[in-house]
């Protein structure tokens, strides 16, 4: 490090988050990569809790890609309606089911390229699957990760792709754990409205300490 230059806040942030959320896991409940893929699609514009209420019955009715591929759109729409945007989500799930059967033998592929080629699957969803199911050091940027990163000054952008680039640059490895821990911090402490700065372990390095309301 050049003389006179102080270490940045990233090592401190990593240490505090790792300590506070050492057992952090994906909030969505799933048993297989396919179930996590479905749950992550349903979690768009919906809370994880609501998705967790819907998926147990959904996975009984549609146990795999073949069932989604064979079902009618109205059937799937009815089953996912409580998660909102149900027409788009039902179309994506039917398309994913069909694509998995046609191109991947009914299995969830293990590469970013193949995952993001599935209907309705973006980089964030693909990163969740890669990190949680296949041990890839991925860095999915959801609304919580994006908000906390912005407040901490780890990024100046609110665009998920740019935030991911900034975080990848700041964190050379352990990115999956870091993203999961940032997400939990965003749910429990650095919440969207009225962040709990008074009890936040990162307050001394956070440029938004005490001043953030909704940014
Ligand atoms: S100090 Fe406040 S704004 Fe900064 S990370 Fe903590 S809770 Fe969020």
PDB file of C-alpha atoms and ligand atoms in Angstrom:
ATOM      1  CA  UNK A   1       0.000   0.000   0.000  1.00  0.00           C
ATOM      2  CA  UNK A   2       1.400   3.457  -0.869  1.00  0.00           C
ATOM      3  CA  UNK A   3       2.724   5.473   2.120  1.00  0.00           C
ATOM      4  CA  UNK A   4       0.073   7.605   3.741  1.00  0.00           C
ATOM      5  CA  UNK A   5      -2.789   5.751   2.152  1.00  0.00           C
ATOM      6  CA  UNK A   6      -5.266   4.282   4.639  1.00  0.00           C
ATOM      7  CA  UNK A   7      -6.836   0.868   4.068  1.00  0.00           C
ATOM      8  CA  UNK A   8     -10.311   1.081   2.590  1.00  0.00           C
ATOM      9  CA  UNK A   9     -13.395  -0.038   4.475  1.00  0.00           C
ATOM     10  CA  UNK A  10     -13.882  -3.288   2.538  1.00  0.00           C
ATOM     11  CA  UNK A  11     -11.839  -5.582   4.834  1.00  0.00           C
ATOM     12  CA  UNK A  12     -13.701  -4.192   7.852  1.00  0.00           C
ATOM     13  CA  UNK A  13     -17.082  -4.663   6.127  1.00  0.00           C
ATOM     14  CA  UNK A  14     -16.195  -8.244   5.172  1.00  0.00           C
ATOM     15  CA  UNK A  15     -15.123  -9.045   8.718  1.00  0.00           C
ATOM     16  CA  UNK A  16     -18.200  -7.562  10.391  1.00  0.00           C
ATOM     17  CA  UNK A  17     -20.652  -9.190   7.990  1.00  0.00           C
ATOM     18  CA  UNK A  18     -18.927 -12.576   8.188  1.00  0.00           C
ATOM     19  CA  UNK A  19     -19.140 -12.412  11.972  1.00  0.00           C
ATOM     20  CA  UNK A  20     -22.753 -11.213  12.126  1.00  0.00           C
ATOM     21  CA  UNK A  21     -24.153 -13.547   9.468  1.00  0.00           C
ATOM     22  CA  UNK A  22     -21.848 -16.552   9.618  1.00  0.00           C
ATOM     23  CA  UNK A  23     -24.694 -18.996   8.996  1.00  0.00           C
ATOM     24  CA  UNK A  24     -26.551 -16.910   6.409  1.00  0.00           C
ATOM     25  CA  UNK A  25     -28.310 -18.958   3.770  1.00  0.00           C
ATOM     26  CA  UNK A  26     -30.663 -18.310   0.877  1.00  0.00           C
ATOM     27  CA  UNK A  27     -34.043 -17.347   2.356  1.00  0.00           C
ATOM     28  CA  UNK A  28     -36.072 -19.122  -0.323  1.00  0.00           C
ATOM     29  CA  UNK A  29     -36.888 -22.722   0.575  1.00  0.00           C
ATOM     30  CA  UNK A  30     -35.928 -25.402  -1.932  1.00  0.00           C
ATOM     31  CA  UNK A  31     -34.732 -28.992  -2.183  1.00  0.00           C
ATOM     32  CA  UNK A  32     -33.298 -29.095  -5.700  1.00  0.00           C
ATOM     33  CA  UNK A  33     -31.723 -26.662  -8.193  1.00  0.00           C
ATOM     34  CA  UNK A  34     -34.984 -26.759 -10.151  1.00  0.00           C
ATOM     35  CA  UNK A  35     -37.024 -25.742  -7.104  1.00  0.00           C
ATOM     36  CA  UNK A  36     -34.649 -22.870  -6.371  1.00  0.00           C
ATOM     37  CA  UNK A  37     -34.868 -21.763  -9.999  1.00  0.00           C
ATOM     38  CA  UNK A  38     -38.676 -21.692  -9.813  1.00  0.00           C
ATOM     39  CA  UNK A  39     -38.671 -19.941  -6.422  1.00  0.00           C
ATOM     40  CA  UNK A  40     -36.215 -17.299  -7.631  1.00  0.00           C
ATOM     41  CA  UNK A  41     -38.345 -16.548 -10.692  1.00  0.00           C
ATOM     42  CA  UNK A  42     -41.374 -16.158  -8.402  1.00  0.00           C
ATOM     43  CA  UNK A  43     -39.438 -13.870  -6.024  1.00  0.00           C
ATOM     44  CA  UNK A  44     -39.270 -11.056  -8.589  1.00  0.00           C
ATOM     45  CA  UNK A  45     -41.351  -8.155  -7.207  1.00  0.00           C
ATOM     46  CA  UNK A  46     -42.462 -10.403  -4.337  1.00  0.00           C
ATOM     47  CA  UNK A  47     -41.259 -11.106  -0.822  1.00  0.00           C
ATOM     48  CA  UNK A  48     -39.351 -14.297  -0.088  1.00  0.00           C
ATOM     49  CA  UNK A  49     -41.848 -15.089   2.673  1.00  0.00           C
ATOM     50  CA  UNK A  50     -44.763 -14.986   0.249  1.00  0.00           C
ATOM     51  CA  UNK A  51     -42.881 -17.223  -2.192  1.00  0.00           C
ATOM     52  CA  UNK A  52     -42.158 -19.686   0.619  1.00  0.00           C
ATOM     53  CA  UNK A  53     -45.881 -19.828   1.357  1.00  0.00           C
ATOM     54  CA  UNK A  54     -46.721 -20.641  -2.257  1.00  0.00           C
ATOM     55  CA  UNK A  55     -43.995 -23.100  -3.281  1.00  0.00           C
ATOM     56  CA  UNK A  56     -44.809 -26.160  -1.097  1.00  0.00           C
ATOM     57  CA  UNK A  57     -48.166 -26.716  -2.826  1.00  0.00           C
ATOM     58  CA  UNK A  58     -46.717 -25.605  -6.181  1.00  0.00           C
ATOM     59  CA  UNK A  59     -43.975 -28.234  -6.049  1.00  0.00           C
ATOM     60  CA  UNK A  60     -46.512 -30.957  -5.229  1.00  0.00           C
ATOM     61  CA  UNK A  61     -48.634 -29.965  -8.207  1.00  0.00           C
ATOM     62  CA  UNK A  62     -45.656 -29.335 -10.536  1.00  0.00           C
ATOM     63  CA  UNK A  63     -42.836 -31.586  -9.301  1.00  0.00           C
ATOM     64  CA  UNK A  64     -40.442 -30.962 -12.183  1.00  0.00           C
ATOM     65  CA  UNK A  65     -39.803 -29.278 -15.538  1.00  0.00           C
ATOM     66  CA  UNK A  66     -41.931 -31.850 -17.364  1.00  0.00           C
ATOM     67  CA  UNK A  67     -45.015 -30.878 -15.341  1.00  0.00           C
ATOM     68  CA  UNK A  68     -44.604 -27.166 -16.160  1.00  0.00           C
ATOM     69  CA  UNK A  69     -43.985 -27.972 -19.825  1.00  0.00           C
ATOM     70  CA  UNK A  70     -47.156 -30.076 -20.032  1.00  0.00           C
ATOM     71  CA  UNK A  71     -49.435 -27.750 -18.038  1.00  0.00           C
ATOM     72  CA  UNK A  72     -51.656 -25.085 -19.556  1.00  0.00           C
ATOM     73  CA  UNK A  73     -50.794 -21.461 -18.878  1.00  0.00           C
ATOM     74  CA  UNK A  74     -54.050 -20.835 -16.942  1.00  0.00           C
ATOM     75  CA  UNK A  75     -53.203 -23.749 -14.633  1.00  0.00           C
ATOM     76  CA  UNK A  76     -49.791 -22.297 -13.815  1.00  0.00           C
ATOM     77  CA  UNK A  77     -51.175 -18.758 -13.548  1.00  0.00           C
ATOM     78  CA  UNK A  78     -53.686 -19.861 -10.945  1.00  0.00           C
ATOM     79  CA  UNK A  79     -50.981 -21.602  -8.914  1.00  0.00           C
ATOM     80  CA  UNK A  80     -48.553 -18.630  -8.876  1.00  0.00           C
ATOM     81  CA  UNK A  81     -51.113 -15.802  -8.727  1.00  0.00           C
ATOM     82  CA  UNK A  82     -50.372 -14.919  -5.049  1.00  0.00           C
ATOM     83  CA  UNK A  83     -46.800 -13.926  -5.989  1.00  0.00           C
ATOM     84  CA  UNK A  84     -47.943 -11.132  -8.328  1.00  0.00           C
ATOM     85  CA  UNK A  85     -47.154 -10.551 -12.014  1.00  0.00           C
ATOM     86  CA  UNK A  86     -48.519 -14.066 -12.375  1.00  0.00           C
ATOM     87  CA  UNK A  87     -49.032 -14.020 -16.135  1.00  0.00           C
ATOM     88  CA  UNK A  88     -45.377 -13.167 -16.838  1.00  0.00           C
ATOM     89  CA  UNK A  89     -44.169 -15.619 -14.214  1.00  0.00           C
ATOM     90  CA  UNK A  90     -46.387 -18.440 -15.477  1.00  0.00           C
ATOM     91  CA  UNK A  91     -45.131 -17.874 -19.024  1.00  0.00           C
ATOM     92  CA  UNK A  92     -41.534 -17.933 -17.819  1.00  0.00           C
ATOM     93  CA  UNK A  93     -42.053 -21.138 -15.822  1.00  0.00           C
ATOM     94  CA  UNK A  94     -43.702 -22.934 -18.724  1.00  0.00           C
ATOM     95  CA  UNK A  95     -40.918 -21.745 -21.013  1.00  0.00           C
ATOM     96  CA  UNK A  96     -38.244 -22.830 -18.550  1.00  0.00           C
ATOM     97  CA  UNK A  97     -39.856 -26.243 -18.142  1.00  0.00           C
ATOM     98  CA  UNK A  98     -40.035 -26.727 -21.910  1.00  0.00           C
ATOM     99  CA  UNK A  99     -36.442 -25.557 -22.451  1.00  0.00           C
ATOM    100  CA  UNK A 100     -35.051 -27.777 -19.696  1.00  0.00           C
ATOM    101  CA  UNK A 101     -36.818 -30.815 -21.145  1.00  0.00           C
ATOM    102  CA  UNK A 102     -35.864 -30.022 -24.746  1.00  0.00           C
ATOM    103  CA  UNK A 103     -32.262 -28.885 -24.252  1.00  0.00           C
ATOM    104  CA  UNK A 104     -30.997 -30.203 -20.918  1.00  0.00           C
ATOM    105  CA  UNK A 105     -32.656 -33.577 -20.337  1.00  0.00           C
ATOM    106  CA  UNK A 106     -34.833 -32.084 -17.600  1.00  0.00           C
ATOM    107  CA  UNK A 107     -31.833 -30.874 -15.587  1.00  0.00           C
ATOM    108  CA  UNK A 108     -30.820 -27.358 -14.567  1.00  0.00           C
ATOM    109  CA  UNK A 109     -27.637 -26.370 -16.444  1.00  0.00           C
ATOM    110  CA  UNK A 110     -24.539 -25.279 -14.531  1.00  0.00           C
ATOM    111  CA  UNK A 111     -23.239 -22.357 -16.581  1.00  0.00           C
ATOM    112  CA  UNK A 112     -24.156 -18.684 -16.662  1.00  0.00           C
ATOM    113  CA  UNK A 113     -24.570 -18.798 -20.434  1.00  0.00           C
ATOM    114  CA  UNK A 114     -26.981 -21.723 -20.415  1.00  0.00           C
ATOM    115  CA  UNK A 115     -28.970 -20.430 -17.451  1.00  0.00           C
ATOM    116  CA  UNK A 116     -29.433 -16.937 -18.852  1.00  0.00           C
ATOM    117  CA  UNK A 117     -30.576 -18.482 -22.158  1.00  0.00           C
ATOM    118  CA  UNK A 118     -33.648 -19.842 -20.334  1.00  0.00           C
ATOM    119  CA  UNK A 119     -36.845 -17.764 -20.622  1.00  0.00           C
ATOM    120  CA  UNK A 120     -37.188 -15.185 -17.852  1.00  0.00           C
ATOM    121  CA  UNK A 121     -33.811 -16.002 -16.290  1.00  0.00           C
ATOM    122  CA  UNK A 122     -31.522 -13.024 -15.851  1.00  0.00           C
ATOM    123  CA  UNK A 123     -28.043 -12.735 -14.443  1.00  0.00           C
ATOM    124  CA  UNK A 124     -29.212 -12.359 -10.834  1.00  0.00           C
ATOM    125  CA  UNK A 125     -31.349 -15.503 -10.922  1.00  0.00           C
ATOM    126  CA  UNK A 126     -28.564 -17.437 -12.654  1.00  0.00           C
ATOM    127  CA  UNK A 127     -26.052 -16.270 -10.028  1.00  0.00           C
ATOM    128  CA  UNK A 128     -28.320 -17.466  -7.211  1.00  0.00           C
ATOM    129  CA  UNK A 129     -28.517 -20.944  -8.769  1.00  0.00           C
ATOM    130  CA  UNK A 130     -24.776 -21.089  -9.486  1.00  0.00           C
ATOM    131  CA  UNK A 131     -23.822 -19.955  -5.986  1.00  0.00           C
ATOM    132  CA  UNK A 132     -26.356 -21.895  -3.914  1.00  0.00           C
ATOM    133  CA  UNK A 133     -26.484 -25.140  -5.904  1.00  0.00           C
ATOM    134  CA  UNK A 134     -23.220 -25.489  -7.801  1.00  0.00           C
ATOM    135  CA  UNK A 135     -20.607 -23.880  -5.571  1.00  0.00           C
ATOM    136  CA  UNK A 136     -19.718 -21.085  -7.998  1.00  0.00           C
ATOM    137  CA  UNK A 137     -18.390 -17.899  -6.370  1.00  0.00           C
ATOM    138  CA  UNK A 138     -21.211 -15.848  -7.904  1.00  0.00           C
ATOM    139  CA  UNK A 139     -22.444 -12.453  -6.771  1.00  0.00           C
ATOM    140  CA  UNK A 140     -26.190 -11.985  -7.306  1.00  0.00           C
ATOM    141  CA  UNK A 141     -27.349  -8.394  -6.843  1.00  0.00           C
ATOM    142  CA  UNK A 142     -30.906  -8.226  -5.559  1.00  0.00           C
ATOM    143  CA  UNK A 143     -32.674  -5.176  -4.133  1.00  0.00           C
ATOM    144  CA  UNK A 144     -31.128  -5.652  -0.665  1.00  0.00           C
ATOM    145  CA  UNK A 145     -27.575  -6.165  -1.911  1.00  0.00           C
ATOM    146  CA  UNK A 146     -27.918  -3.154  -4.187  1.00  0.00           C
ATOM    147  CA  UNK A 147     -29.304  -0.877  -1.475  1.00  0.00           C
ATOM    148  CA  UNK A 148     -26.709  -1.758   1.176  1.00  0.00           C
ATOM    149  CA  UNK A 149     -23.846  -1.547  -1.325  1.00  0.00           C
ATOM    150  CA  UNK A 150     -24.966   1.921  -2.401  1.00  0.00           C
ATOM    151  CA  UNK A 151     -25.329   3.182   1.158  1.00  0.00           C
ATOM    152  CA  UNK A 152     -21.930   1.800   2.141  1.00  0.00           C
ATOM    153  CA  UNK A 153     -20.336   3.554  -0.795  1.00  0.00           C
ATOM    154  CA  UNK A 154     -19.229   0.290  -2.430  1.00  0.00           C
ATOM    155  CA  UNK A 155     -20.876   1.507  -5.609  1.00  0.00           C
ATOM    156  CA  UNK A 156     -22.196   4.780  -6.974  1.00  0.00           C
ATOM    157  CA  UNK A 157     -24.641   3.038  -9.256  1.00  0.00           C
ATOM    158  CA  UNK A 158     -28.146   1.688  -8.801  1.00  0.00           C
ATOM    159  CA  UNK A 159     -27.880  -0.496 -11.893  1.00  0.00           C
ATOM    160  CA  UNK A 160     -27.505  -4.161 -10.822  1.00  0.00           C
ATOM    161  CA  UNK A 161     -25.011  -4.997 -13.586  1.00  0.00           C
ATOM    162  CA  UNK A 162     -22.770  -2.073 -12.649  1.00  0.00           C
ATOM    163  CA  UNK A 163     -23.127  -2.817  -8.927  1.00  0.00           C
ATOM    164  CA  UNK A 164     -22.019  -6.396  -9.601  1.00  0.00           C
ATOM    165  CA  UNK A 165     -18.962  -5.118 -11.467  1.00  0.00           C
ATOM    166  CA  UNK A 166     -18.066  -2.776  -8.589  1.00  0.00           C
ATOM    167  CA  UNK A 167     -18.471  -5.495  -5.957  1.00  0.00           C
ATOM    168  CA  UNK A 168     -16.514  -8.050  -7.971  1.00  0.00           C
ATOM    169  CA  UNK A 169     -13.676  -5.547  -8.163  1.00  0.00           C
ATOM    170  CA  UNK A 170     -13.828  -4.837  -4.433  1.00  0.00           C
ATOM    171  CA  UNK A 171     -14.084  -8.455  -3.270  1.00  0.00           C
ATOM    172  CA  UNK A 172     -11.570 -10.813  -4.913  1.00  0.00           C
ATOM    173  CA  UNK A 173     -13.065 -14.024  -3.519  1.00  0.00           C
ATOM    174  CA  UNK A 174     -15.766 -15.178  -1.122  1.00  0.00           C
ATOM    175  CA  UNK A 175     -18.259 -13.260  -3.228  1.00  0.00           C
ATOM    176  CA  UNK A 176     -21.129 -15.708  -2.747  1.00  0.00           C
ATOM    177  CA  UNK A 177     -20.882 -15.477   1.045  1.00  0.00           C
ATOM    178  CA  UNK A 178     -20.469 -11.699   0.829  1.00  0.00           C
ATOM    179  CA  UNK A 179     -23.587 -11.277  -1.314  1.00  0.00           C
ATOM    180  CA  UNK A 180     -25.608 -13.521   0.995  1.00  0.00           C
ATOM    181  CA  UNK A 181     -24.432 -11.599   4.052  1.00  0.00           C
ATOM    182  CA  UNK A 182     -25.125  -8.211   2.448  1.00  0.00           C
ATOM    183  CA  UNK A 183     -28.632  -9.437   1.645  1.00  0.00           C
ATOM    184  CA  UNK A 184     -29.264 -10.455   5.237  1.00  0.00           C
ATOM    185  CA  UNK A 185     -27.902  -7.131   6.503  1.00  0.00           C
ATOM    186  CA  UNK A 186     -30.346  -5.399   4.178  1.00  0.00           C
ATOM    187  CA  UNK A 187     -33.254  -7.425   5.509  1.00  0.00           C
ATOM    188  CA  UNK A 188     -32.435  -7.150   9.186  1.00  0.00           C
ATOM    189  CA  UNK A 189     -30.593  -3.848   9.784  1.00  0.00           C
ATOM    190  CA  UNK A 190     -30.109  -1.693   6.705  1.00  0.00           C
ATOM    191  CA  UNK A 191     -33.779  -1.936   5.780  1.00  0.00           C
ATOM    192  CA  UNK A 192     -35.223   0.171   2.984  1.00  0.00           C
ATOM    193  CA  UNK A 193     -37.085   2.635   5.192  1.00  0.00           C
ATOM    194  CA  UNK A 194     -35.614   3.774   8.485  1.00  0.00           C
ATOM    195  CA  UNK A 195     -32.340   1.823   8.465  1.00  0.00           C
ATOM    196  CA  UNK A 196     -31.281   0.860  11.986  1.00  0.00           C
ATOM    197  CA  UNK A 197     -27.981   2.749  11.954  1.00  0.00           C
ATOM    198  CA  UNK A 198     -27.892   2.895  15.758  1.00  0.00           C
ATOM    199  CA  UNK A 199     -27.382  -0.863  15.990  1.00  0.00           C
ATOM    200  CA  UNK A 200     -25.407  -1.305  12.777  1.00  0.00           C
ATOM    201  CA  UNK A 201     -21.932  -2.792  13.105  1.00  0.00           C
ATOM    202  CA  UNK A 202     -20.866  -0.995   9.928  1.00  0.00           C
ATOM    203  CA  UNK A 203     -21.887   2.500  11.040  1.00  0.00           C
ATOM    204  CA  UNK A 204     -18.357   3.775  11.597  1.00  0.00           C
ATOM    205  CA  UNK A 205     -17.381   3.215   7.976  1.00  0.00           C
ATOM    206  CA  UNK A 206     -20.744   4.015   6.409  1.00  0.00           C
ATOM    207  CA  UNK A 207     -21.078   7.393   4.684  1.00  0.00           C
ATOM    208  CA  UNK A 208     -24.869   7.209   5.100  1.00  0.00           C
ATOM    209  CA  UNK A 209     -24.775   6.547   8.831  1.00  0.00           C
ATOM    210  CA  UNK A 210     -27.662   8.390  10.443  1.00  0.00           C
ATOM    211  CA  UNK A 211     -28.694  10.325   7.389  1.00  0.00           C
ATOM    212  CA  UNK A 212     -30.338   7.723   5.190  1.00  0.00           C
ATOM    213  CA  UNK A 213     -34.097   7.538   5.112  1.00  0.00           C
ATOM    214  CA  UNK A 214     -34.999   5.978   1.800  1.00  0.00           C
ATOM    215  CA  UNK A 215     -31.903   6.261  -0.425  1.00  0.00           C
TER     216      UNK A 215
HETATM  217  S1  LIG B   1     -24.969   2.729   9.048  1.00  0.00           S
HETATM  218 FE1  LIG B   1     -27.152   2.818   8.460  1.00  0.00          FE
HETATM  219  S2  LIG B   1     -27.159   3.195   6.246  1.00  0.00           S
HETATM  220 FE2  LIG B   1     -25.088   2.521   6.797  1.00  0.00          FE
HETATM  221  S3  LIG B   1     -25.095   0.274   6.456  1.00  0.00           S
HETATM  222 FE3  LIG B   1     -25.609   0.617   8.601  1.00  0.00          FE
HETATM  223  S4  LIG B   1     -27.866   0.673   8.673  1.00  0.00           S
HETATM  224 FE4  LIG B   1     -27.224   0.962   6.525  1.00  0.00          FE
END
